[in-house]
Amino acid sequence: DAKTTQPTSMDCAEGRAANLPCNHSTISGNEYVYWYRQIHSQGPQYIIHGLKNNETNEMASLIITEDRKSSTLILPHATLRDTAVYYCIVRAYNFNKFYFGSGTKLNVKP
Amino acid sequence: DAGVTQSPTHLIKTRGQQVTLRCSPKSGHDTVSWYQQALGQGPQFIFQYYEEEERQRGNFPDRFSGHQFPNYSSELNVNALLLGDSALYLCASSPRTGSGDTQYFGPGTRLTVL
């Protein structure tokens, strides 16, 4: 599985958009980009995933660059409850397991 | 629709003891994966069960073993506990419907080894 690089931490003002970057420069054609978040030692919560097209759901948007070497998770209107560690994961099509890195600690401030 | 459930929530054991953790997958899911999360780190893959067999395994010693039952629920067993086994143990389930299988995680079991 391709490795990912994320900033250690980020701050965001409540009500503003939070843009969390992820670098996955060694991603291969059959690998998906997944995003999870983990709030204070609870189980990781699935957010969104994509292969090459941009994706949007009720929680967030995922923007994947055309060369697929990086992506950005966008929380359109961050709230205090979005404070969490966000994990960007690359997973191969036929490998149903995830390699978690250290993630990005997002601090949403009032 | 119940999500992934795990029991117990917390557990305290002493070195050398054995422990069994339990997981019930989300309705409609038949694949269960186990992860270990040490404090301050991301989850690490232990192994995965499908059709009652271990299908994939991470870099964990044989002290870690598992089982999957016909109803798809699963157990994680750890023998000869070490202090370093103290961690949050996470269970995740997924449907084997082909590409893009998403794993859904339970709340975890916090194991403390004294």
PDB file of C-alpha atoms in Angstrom:
ATOM      1  CA  ASP A   1       0.000   0.000   0.000  1.00  0.00           C
ATOM      2  CA  ALA A   2       1.138   3.503  -0.787  1.00  0.00           C
ATOM      3  CA  LYS A   3       2.202   5.626   2.158  1.00  0.00           C
ATOM      4  CA  THR A   4       0.584   8.944   3.020  1.00  0.00           C
ATOM      5  CA  THR A   5       1.950  12.183   4.456  1.00  0.00           C
ATOM      6  CA  GLN A   6      -0.207  14.532   6.490  1.00  0.00           C
ATOM      7  CA  PRO A   7       0.533  17.597   8.615  1.00  0.00           C
ATOM      8  CA  THR A   8       0.721  16.802  12.308  1.00  0.00           C
ATOM      9  CA  SER A   9      -1.849  19.397  13.319  1.00  0.00           C
ATOM     10  CA  MET A  10      -4.050  22.174  11.976  1.00  0.00           C
ATOM     11  CA  ASP A  11      -6.292  24.843  13.425  1.00  0.00           C
ATOM     12  CA  CYS A  12      -9.606  26.013  12.022  1.00  0.00           C
ATOM     13  CA  ALA A  13     -12.094  28.631  13.178  1.00  0.00           C
ATOM     14  CA  GLU A  14     -15.586  27.423  13.924  1.00  0.00           C
ATOM     15  CA  GLY A  15     -17.911  27.959  10.955  1.00  0.00           C
ATOM     16  CA  ARG A  16     -15.089  28.153   8.451  1.00  0.00           C
ATOM     17  CA  ALA A  17     -14.091  25.467   5.985  1.00  0.00           C
ATOM     18  CA  ALA A  18     -11.412  23.054   7.127  1.00  0.00           C
ATOM     19  CA  ASN A  19      -9.106  21.856   4.342  1.00  0.00           C
ATOM     20  CA  LEU A  20      -6.976  18.874   5.305  1.00  0.00           C
ATOM     21  CA  PRO A  21      -4.239  17.935   2.818  1.00  0.00           C
ATOM     22  CA  CYS A  22      -2.753  14.506   2.189  1.00  0.00           C
ATOM     23  CA  ASN A  23       0.164  13.522   0.012  1.00  0.00           C
ATOM     24  CA  HIS A  24       0.198  10.042  -1.544  1.00  0.00           C
ATOM     25  CA  SER A  25       2.725  10.426  -4.333  1.00  0.00           C
ATOM     26  CA  THR A  26       3.327   6.665  -4.737  1.00  0.00           C
ATOM     27  CA  ILE A  27      -0.333   5.753  -5.182  1.00  0.00           C
ATOM     28  CA  SER A  28      -1.056   3.199  -7.898  1.00  0.00           C
ATOM     29  CA  GLY A  29      -3.974   2.965 -10.252  1.00  0.00           C
ATOM     30  CA  ASN A  30      -6.057   0.492  -8.257  1.00  0.00           C
ATOM     31  CA  GLU A  31      -5.674   2.181  -4.889  1.00  0.00           C
ATOM     32  CA  TYR A  32      -8.459   4.119  -3.228  1.00  0.00           C
ATOM     33  CA  VAL A  33      -8.079   7.156  -0.962  1.00  0.00           C
ATOM     34  CA  TYR A  34     -10.012   6.858   2.298  1.00  0.00           C
ATOM     35  CA  TRP A  35     -10.560   9.348   5.081  1.00  0.00           C
ATOM     36  CA  TYR A  36     -11.471   8.446   8.654  1.00  0.00           C
ATOM     37  CA  ARG A  37     -11.516  10.486  11.808  1.00  0.00           C
ATOM     38  CA  GLN A  38     -11.144   9.527  15.444  1.00  0.00           C
ATOM     39  CA  ILE A  39     -12.554  11.547  18.279  1.00  0.00           C
ATOM     40  CA  HIS A  40     -10.757  11.101  21.597  1.00  0.00           C
ATOM     41  CA  SER A  41     -10.063   7.338  21.574  1.00  0.00           C
ATOM     42  CA  GLN A  42     -13.412   6.349  20.124  1.00  0.00           C
ATOM     43  CA  GLY A  43     -13.428   4.003  17.139  1.00  0.00           C
ATOM     44  CA  PRO A  44     -12.433   5.599  13.827  1.00  0.00           C
ATOM     45  CA  GLN A  45     -15.393   6.996  11.929  1.00  0.00           C
ATOM     46  CA  TYR A  46     -15.618   6.615   8.161  1.00  0.00           C
ATOM     47  CA  ILE A  47     -15.907   9.929   6.335  1.00  0.00           C
ATOM     48  CA  ILE A  48     -15.488   9.470   2.605  1.00  0.00           C
ATOM     49  CA  HIS A  49     -13.455   7.677  -0.055  1.00  0.00           C
ATOM     50  CA  GLY A  50     -12.676   7.995  -3.744  1.00  0.00           C
ATOM     51  CA  LEU A  51     -10.637   6.577  -6.601  1.00  0.00           C
ATOM     52  CA  LYS A  52     -10.037   9.442  -9.012  1.00  0.00           C
ATOM     53  CA  ASN A  53     -13.143  11.580  -9.158  1.00  0.00           C
ATOM     54  CA  ASN A  54     -14.055  14.179  -6.580  1.00  0.00           C
ATOM     55  CA  GLU A  55     -16.617  12.941  -4.099  1.00  0.00           C
ATOM     56  CA  THR A  56     -19.101  14.632  -1.788  1.00  0.00           C
ATOM     57  CA  ASN A  57     -21.386  13.321   0.916  1.00  0.00           C
ATOM     58  CA  GLU A  58     -23.252  14.758   3.859  1.00  0.00           C
ATOM     59  CA  MET A  59     -20.097  14.986   5.931  1.00  0.00           C
ATOM     60  CA  ALA A  60     -17.393  16.239   3.593  1.00  0.00           C
ATOM     61  CA  SER A  61     -15.936  16.628   0.143  1.00  0.00           C
ATOM     62  CA  LEU A  62     -12.884  14.844  -1.212  1.00  0.00           C
ATOM     63  CA  ILE A  63     -10.810  16.524  -3.885  1.00  0.00           C
ATOM     64  CA  ILE A  64      -8.252  14.289  -5.630  1.00  0.00           C
ATOM     65  CA  THR A  65      -5.714  15.883  -7.945  1.00  0.00           C
ATOM     66  CA  GLU A  66      -5.657  14.775 -11.552  1.00  0.00           C
ATOM     67  CA  ASP A  67      -2.363  12.907 -11.101  1.00  0.00           C
ATOM     68  CA  ARG A  68      -3.814  11.324  -7.912  1.00  0.00           C
ATOM     69  CA  LYS A  69      -0.672  12.142  -5.949  1.00  0.00           C
ATOM     70  CA  SER A  70      -2.490  14.240  -3.384  1.00  0.00           C
ATOM     71  CA  SER A  71      -5.940  14.898  -2.033  1.00  0.00           C
ATOM     72  CA  THR A  72      -7.781  17.327   0.216  1.00  0.00           C
ATOM     73  CA  LEU A  73     -10.594  16.608   2.625  1.00  0.00           C
ATOM     74  CA  ILE A  74     -12.929  19.565   3.011  1.00  0.00           C
ATOM     75  CA  LEU A  75     -15.273  20.044   5.963  1.00  0.00           C
ATOM     76  CA  PRO A  76     -17.395  22.931   4.653  1.00  0.00           C
ATOM     77  CA  HIS A  77     -18.485  24.436   7.968  1.00  0.00           C
ATOM     78  CA  ALA A  78     -16.363  23.141  10.815  1.00  0.00           C
ATOM     79  CA  THR A  79     -17.911  22.863  14.277  1.00  0.00           C
ATOM     80  CA  LEU A  80     -16.307  22.193  17.646  1.00  0.00           C
ATOM     81  CA  ARG A  81     -17.467  18.579  17.324  1.00  0.00           C
ATOM     82  CA  ASP A  82     -15.202  18.181  14.300  1.00  0.00           C
ATOM     83  CA  THR A  83     -12.141  18.393  16.555  1.00  0.00           C
ATOM     84  CA  ALA A  84     -10.478  15.017  15.995  1.00  0.00           C
ATOM     85  CA  VAL A  85      -7.554  13.189  14.433  1.00  0.00           C
ATOM     86  CA  TYR A  86      -8.111  12.781  10.700  1.00  0.00           C
ATOM     87  CA  TYR A  87      -6.500   9.849   8.898  1.00  0.00           C
ATOM     88  CA  CYS A  88      -5.832   9.711   5.168  1.00  0.00           C
ATOM     89  CA  ILE A  89      -5.363   6.123   4.002  1.00  0.00           C
ATOM     90  CA  VAL A  90      -4.562   4.547   0.678  1.00  0.00           C
ATOM     91  CA  ARG A  91      -5.939   1.065   0.192  1.00  0.00           C
ATOM     92  CA  ALA A  92      -5.421  -1.366  -2.642  1.00  0.00           C
ATOM     93  CA  TYR A  93      -8.448  -2.826  -4.366  1.00  0.00           C
ATOM     94  CA  ASN A  94      -7.800  -6.394  -3.236  1.00  0.00           C
ATOM     95  CA  PHE A  95      -6.411  -5.684   0.214  1.00  0.00           C
ATOM     96  CA  ASN A  96      -9.214  -5.226   2.670  1.00  0.00           C
ATOM     97  CA  LYS A  97      -7.083  -3.709   5.426  1.00  0.00           C
ATOM     98  CA  PHE A  98      -5.969  -0.211   6.262  1.00  0.00           C
ATOM     99  CA  TYR A  99      -2.553   1.187   7.117  1.00  0.00           C
ATOM    100  CA  PHE A 100      -3.066   4.147   9.403  1.00  0.00           C
ATOM    101  CA  GLY A 101      -0.375   6.759   9.753  1.00  0.00           C
ATOM    102  CA  SER A 102      -0.271   9.341  12.515  1.00  0.00           C
ATOM    103  CA  GLY A 103      -3.018  11.518  11.018  1.00  0.00           C
ATOM    104  CA  THR A 104      -3.705  15.237  11.383  1.00  0.00           C
ATOM    105  CA  LYS A 105      -4.997  16.625  14.664  1.00  0.00           C
ATOM    106  CA  LEU A 106      -7.636  19.193  13.681  1.00  0.00           C
ATOM    107  CA  ASN A 107      -8.422  21.754  16.364  1.00  0.00           C
ATOM    108  CA  VAL A 108     -11.611  23.699  15.714  1.00  0.00           C
ATOM    109  CA  LYS A 109     -11.613  26.870  17.774  1.00  0.00           C
ATOM    110  CA  PRO A 110     -14.530  29.139  18.715  1.00  0.00           C
TER     111      PRO A 110
ATOM    112  CA  ASP B   1     -29.565  -1.065  12.680  1.00  0.00           C
ATOM    113  CA  ALA B   2     -26.848  -1.757  15.231  1.00  0.00           C
ATOM    114  CA  GLY B   3     -23.342  -0.889  14.229  1.00  0.00           C
ATOM    115  CA  VAL B   4     -20.236  -2.793  15.218  1.00  0.00           C
ATOM    116  CA  THR B   5     -20.291  -3.725  18.889  1.00  0.00           C
ATOM    117  CA  GLN B   6     -17.415  -4.807  21.103  1.00  0.00           C
ATOM    118  CA  SER B   7     -17.146  -6.216  24.596  1.00  0.00           C
ATOM    119  CA  PRO B   8     -15.962  -5.590  27.176  1.00  0.00           C
ATOM    120  CA  THR B   9     -15.453  -1.818  27.131  1.00  0.00           C
ATOM    121  CA  HIS B  10     -12.522  -1.914  29.518  1.00  0.00           C
ATOM    122  CA  LEU B  11     -10.363  -4.718  30.855  1.00  0.00           C
ATOM    123  CA  ILE B  12      -7.485  -4.934  33.311  1.00  0.00           C
ATOM    124  CA  LYS B  13      -5.148  -7.925  33.289  1.00  0.00           C
ATOM    125  CA  THR B  14      -1.731  -8.763  34.701  1.00  0.00           C
ATOM    126  CA  ARG B  15       1.359  -9.864  32.822  1.00  0.00           C
ATOM    127  CA  GLY B  16       1.275 -13.490  31.685  1.00  0.00           C
ATOM    128  CA  GLN B  17      -2.492 -13.758  31.691  1.00  0.00           C
ATOM    129  CA  GLN B  18      -4.667 -14.456  28.686  1.00  0.00           C
ATOM    130  CA  VAL B  19      -7.507 -12.273  27.382  1.00  0.00           C
ATOM    131  CA  THR B  20     -10.440 -12.698  24.992  1.00  0.00           C
ATOM    132  CA  LEU B  21     -12.123  -9.757  23.305  1.00  0.00           C
ATOM    133  CA  ARG B  22     -15.379 -10.006  21.369  1.00  0.00           C
ATOM    134  CA  CYS B  23     -16.851  -8.295  18.345  1.00  0.00           C
ATOM    135  CA  SER B  24     -20.195  -8.393  16.570  1.00  0.00           C
ATOM    136  CA  PRO B  25     -20.139  -6.997  13.035  1.00  0.00           C
ATOM    137  CA  LYS B  26     -22.561  -4.553  11.518  1.00  0.00           C
ATOM    138  CA  SER B  27     -25.672  -6.165  10.086  1.00  0.00           C
ATOM    139  CA  GLY B  28     -25.019  -7.481   6.584  1.00  0.00           C
ATOM    140  CA  HIS B  29     -21.248  -7.635   7.039  1.00  0.00           C
ATOM    141  CA  ASP B  30     -19.342 -10.913   7.027  1.00  0.00           C
ATOM    142  CA  THR B  31     -15.709  -9.783   7.259  1.00  0.00           C
ATOM    143  CA  VAL B  32     -14.106  -8.781  10.536  1.00  0.00           C
ATOM    144  CA  SER B  33     -10.730  -7.111  11.025  1.00  0.00           C
ATOM    145  CA  TRP B  34      -8.883  -6.413  14.260  1.00  0.00           C
ATOM    146  CA  TYR B  35      -6.572  -3.486  14.995  1.00  0.00           C
ATOM    147  CA  GLN B  36      -4.379  -2.503  17.931  1.00  0.00           C
ATOM    148  CA  GLN B  37      -3.984   1.179  18.786  1.00  0.00           C
ATOM    149  CA  ALA B  38      -1.305   2.171  21.271  1.00  0.00           C
ATOM    150  CA  LEU B  39      -1.629   5.529  22.976  1.00  0.00           C
ATOM    151  CA  GLY B  40      -0.835   8.402  20.627  1.00  0.00           C
ATOM    152  CA  GLN B  41      -0.492   6.208  17.536  1.00  0.00           C
ATOM    153  CA  GLY B  42      -2.695   5.193  14.644  1.00  0.00           C
ATOM    154  CA  PRO B  43      -4.362   1.771  14.610  1.00  0.00           C
ATOM    155  CA  GLN B  44      -2.197  -1.156  13.494  1.00  0.00           C
ATOM    156  CA  PHE B  45      -3.733  -4.055  11.545  1.00  0.00           C
ATOM    157  CA  ILE B  46      -3.619  -7.402  13.387  1.00  0.00           C
ATOM    158  CA  PHE B  47      -5.607  -9.781  11.181  1.00  0.00           C
ATOM    159  CA  GLN B  48      -8.806 -10.282   9.242  1.00  0.00           C
ATOM    160  CA  TYR B  49     -11.392 -13.081   9.244  1.00  0.00           C
ATOM    161  CA  TYR B  50     -13.746 -14.111   6.499  1.00  0.00           C
ATOM    162  CA  GLU B  51     -15.653 -17.396   6.165  1.00  0.00           C
ATOM    163  CA  GLU B  52     -14.339 -18.405   9.593  1.00  0.00           C
ATOM    164  CA  GLU B  53     -10.708 -18.343   8.456  1.00  0.00           C
ATOM    165  CA  GLU B  54      -7.850 -15.928   8.958  1.00  0.00           C
ATOM    166  CA  ARG B  55      -7.303 -14.314   5.569  1.00  0.00           C
ATOM    167  CA  GLN B  56      -4.678 -11.645   6.147  1.00  0.00           C
ATOM    168  CA  ARG B  57      -2.317 -10.939   8.997  1.00  0.00           C
ATOM    169  CA  GLY B  58      -0.238  -7.986  10.046  1.00  0.00           C
ATOM    170  CA  ASN B  59       3.097  -8.033  11.841  1.00  0.00           C
ATOM    171  CA  PHE B  60       1.924  -9.495  15.146  1.00  0.00           C
ATOM    172  CA  PRO B  61       3.283 -12.556  17.002  1.00  0.00           C
ATOM    173  CA  ASP B  62       1.464 -15.856  17.338  1.00  0.00           C
ATOM    174  CA  ARG B  63       0.363 -14.833  20.834  1.00  0.00           C
ATOM    175  CA  PHE B  64      -2.385 -13.002  18.983  1.00  0.00           C
ATOM    176  CA  SER B  65      -4.994 -15.361  17.606  1.00  0.00           C
ATOM    177  CA  GLY B  66      -8.586 -15.129  16.593  1.00  0.00           C
ATOM    178  CA  HIS B  67     -11.722 -16.910  15.665  1.00  0.00           C
ATOM    179  CA  GLN B  68     -14.808 -16.197  13.620  1.00  0.00           C
ATOM    180  CA  PHE B  69     -18.128 -17.895  14.284  1.00  0.00           C
ATOM    181  CA  PRO B  70     -20.844 -18.920  11.789  1.00  0.00           C
ATOM    182  CA  ASN B  71     -22.842 -15.809  12.710  1.00  0.00           C
ATOM    183  CA  TYR B  72     -19.787 -13.714  11.636  1.00  0.00           C
ATOM    184  CA  SER B  73     -18.978 -12.534  15.149  1.00  0.00           C
ATOM    185  CA  SER B  74     -15.339 -12.753  16.121  1.00  0.00           C
ATOM    186  CA  GLU B  75     -12.974 -13.108  19.059  1.00  0.00           C
ATOM    187  CA  LEU B  76      -9.440 -11.862  19.537  1.00  0.00           C
ATOM    188  CA  ASN B  77      -7.287 -13.837  21.950  1.00  0.00           C
ATOM    189  CA  VAL B  78      -3.983 -12.671  23.360  1.00  0.00           C
ATOM    190  CA  ASN B  79      -1.841 -15.101  25.372  1.00  0.00           C
ATOM    191  CA  ALA B  80       1.033 -14.403  27.749  1.00  0.00           C
ATOM    192  CA  LEU B  81       0.185 -10.739  28.055  1.00  0.00           C
ATOM    193  CA  LEU B  82       2.999  -8.203  28.089  1.00  0.00           C
ATOM    194  CA  LEU B  83       2.930  -4.649  29.390  1.00  0.00           C
ATOM    195  CA  GLY B  84       3.261  -3.515  25.770  1.00  0.00           C
ATOM    196  CA  ASP B  85      -0.049  -5.126  24.894  1.00  0.00           C
ATOM    197  CA  SER B  86      -1.833  -2.316  26.720  1.00  0.00           C
ATOM    198  CA  ALA B  87      -3.820  -0.585  24.003  1.00  0.00           C
ATOM    199  CA  LEU B  88      -7.207   0.120  22.493  1.00  0.00           C
ATOM    200  CA  TYR B  89      -8.306  -2.903  20.474  1.00  0.00           C
ATOM    201  CA  LEU B  90     -10.576  -2.069  17.584  1.00  0.00           C
ATOM    202  CA  CYS B  91     -12.805  -4.313  15.548  1.00  0.00           C
ATOM    203  CA  ALA B  92     -13.958  -3.320  12.067  1.00  0.00           C
ATOM    204  CA  SER B  93     -16.452  -5.030   9.808  1.00  0.00           C
ATOM    205  CA  SER B  94     -17.054  -4.825   6.096  1.00  0.00           C
ATOM    206  CA  PRO B  95     -19.095  -6.483   3.384  1.00  0.00           C
ATOM    207  CA  ARG B  96     -17.218  -8.540   0.842  1.00  0.00           C
ATOM    208  CA  THR B  97     -19.013  -6.944  -2.070  1.00  0.00           C
ATOM    209  CA  GLY B  98     -15.981  -6.329  -4.200  1.00  0.00           C
ATOM    210  CA  SER B  99     -14.054  -3.138  -4.756  1.00  0.00           C
ATOM    211  CA  GLY B 100     -14.102  -0.212  -2.376  1.00  0.00           C
ATOM    212  CA  ASP B 101     -15.154  -2.164   0.687  1.00  0.00           C
ATOM    213  CA  THR B 102     -15.497   0.302   3.515  1.00  0.00           C
ATOM    214  CA  GLN B 103     -14.655  -0.812   7.031  1.00  0.00           C
ATOM    215  CA  TYR B 104     -16.798   0.354   9.917  1.00  0.00           C
ATOM    216  CA  PHE B 105     -15.214   0.413  13.340  1.00  0.00           C
ATOM    217  CA  GLY B 106     -16.580  -0.427  16.750  1.00  0.00           C
ATOM    218  CA  PRO B 107     -15.942   1.654  19.880  1.00  0.00           C
ATOM    219  CA  GLY B 108     -13.027  -0.508  20.948  1.00  0.00           C
ATOM    220  CA  THR B 109     -11.927  -2.367  24.071  1.00  0.00           C
ATOM    221  CA  ARG B 110      -9.390  -0.638  26.291  1.00  0.00           C
ATOM    222  CA  LEU B 111      -6.965  -3.266  27.640  1.00  0.00           C
ATOM    223  CA  THR B 112      -4.619  -2.380  30.465  1.00  0.00           C
ATOM    224  CA  VAL B 113      -1.865  -4.843  31.385  1.00  0.00           C
ATOM    225  CA  LEU B 114      -0.308  -4.350  34.834  1.00  0.00           C
TER     226      LEU B 114
END
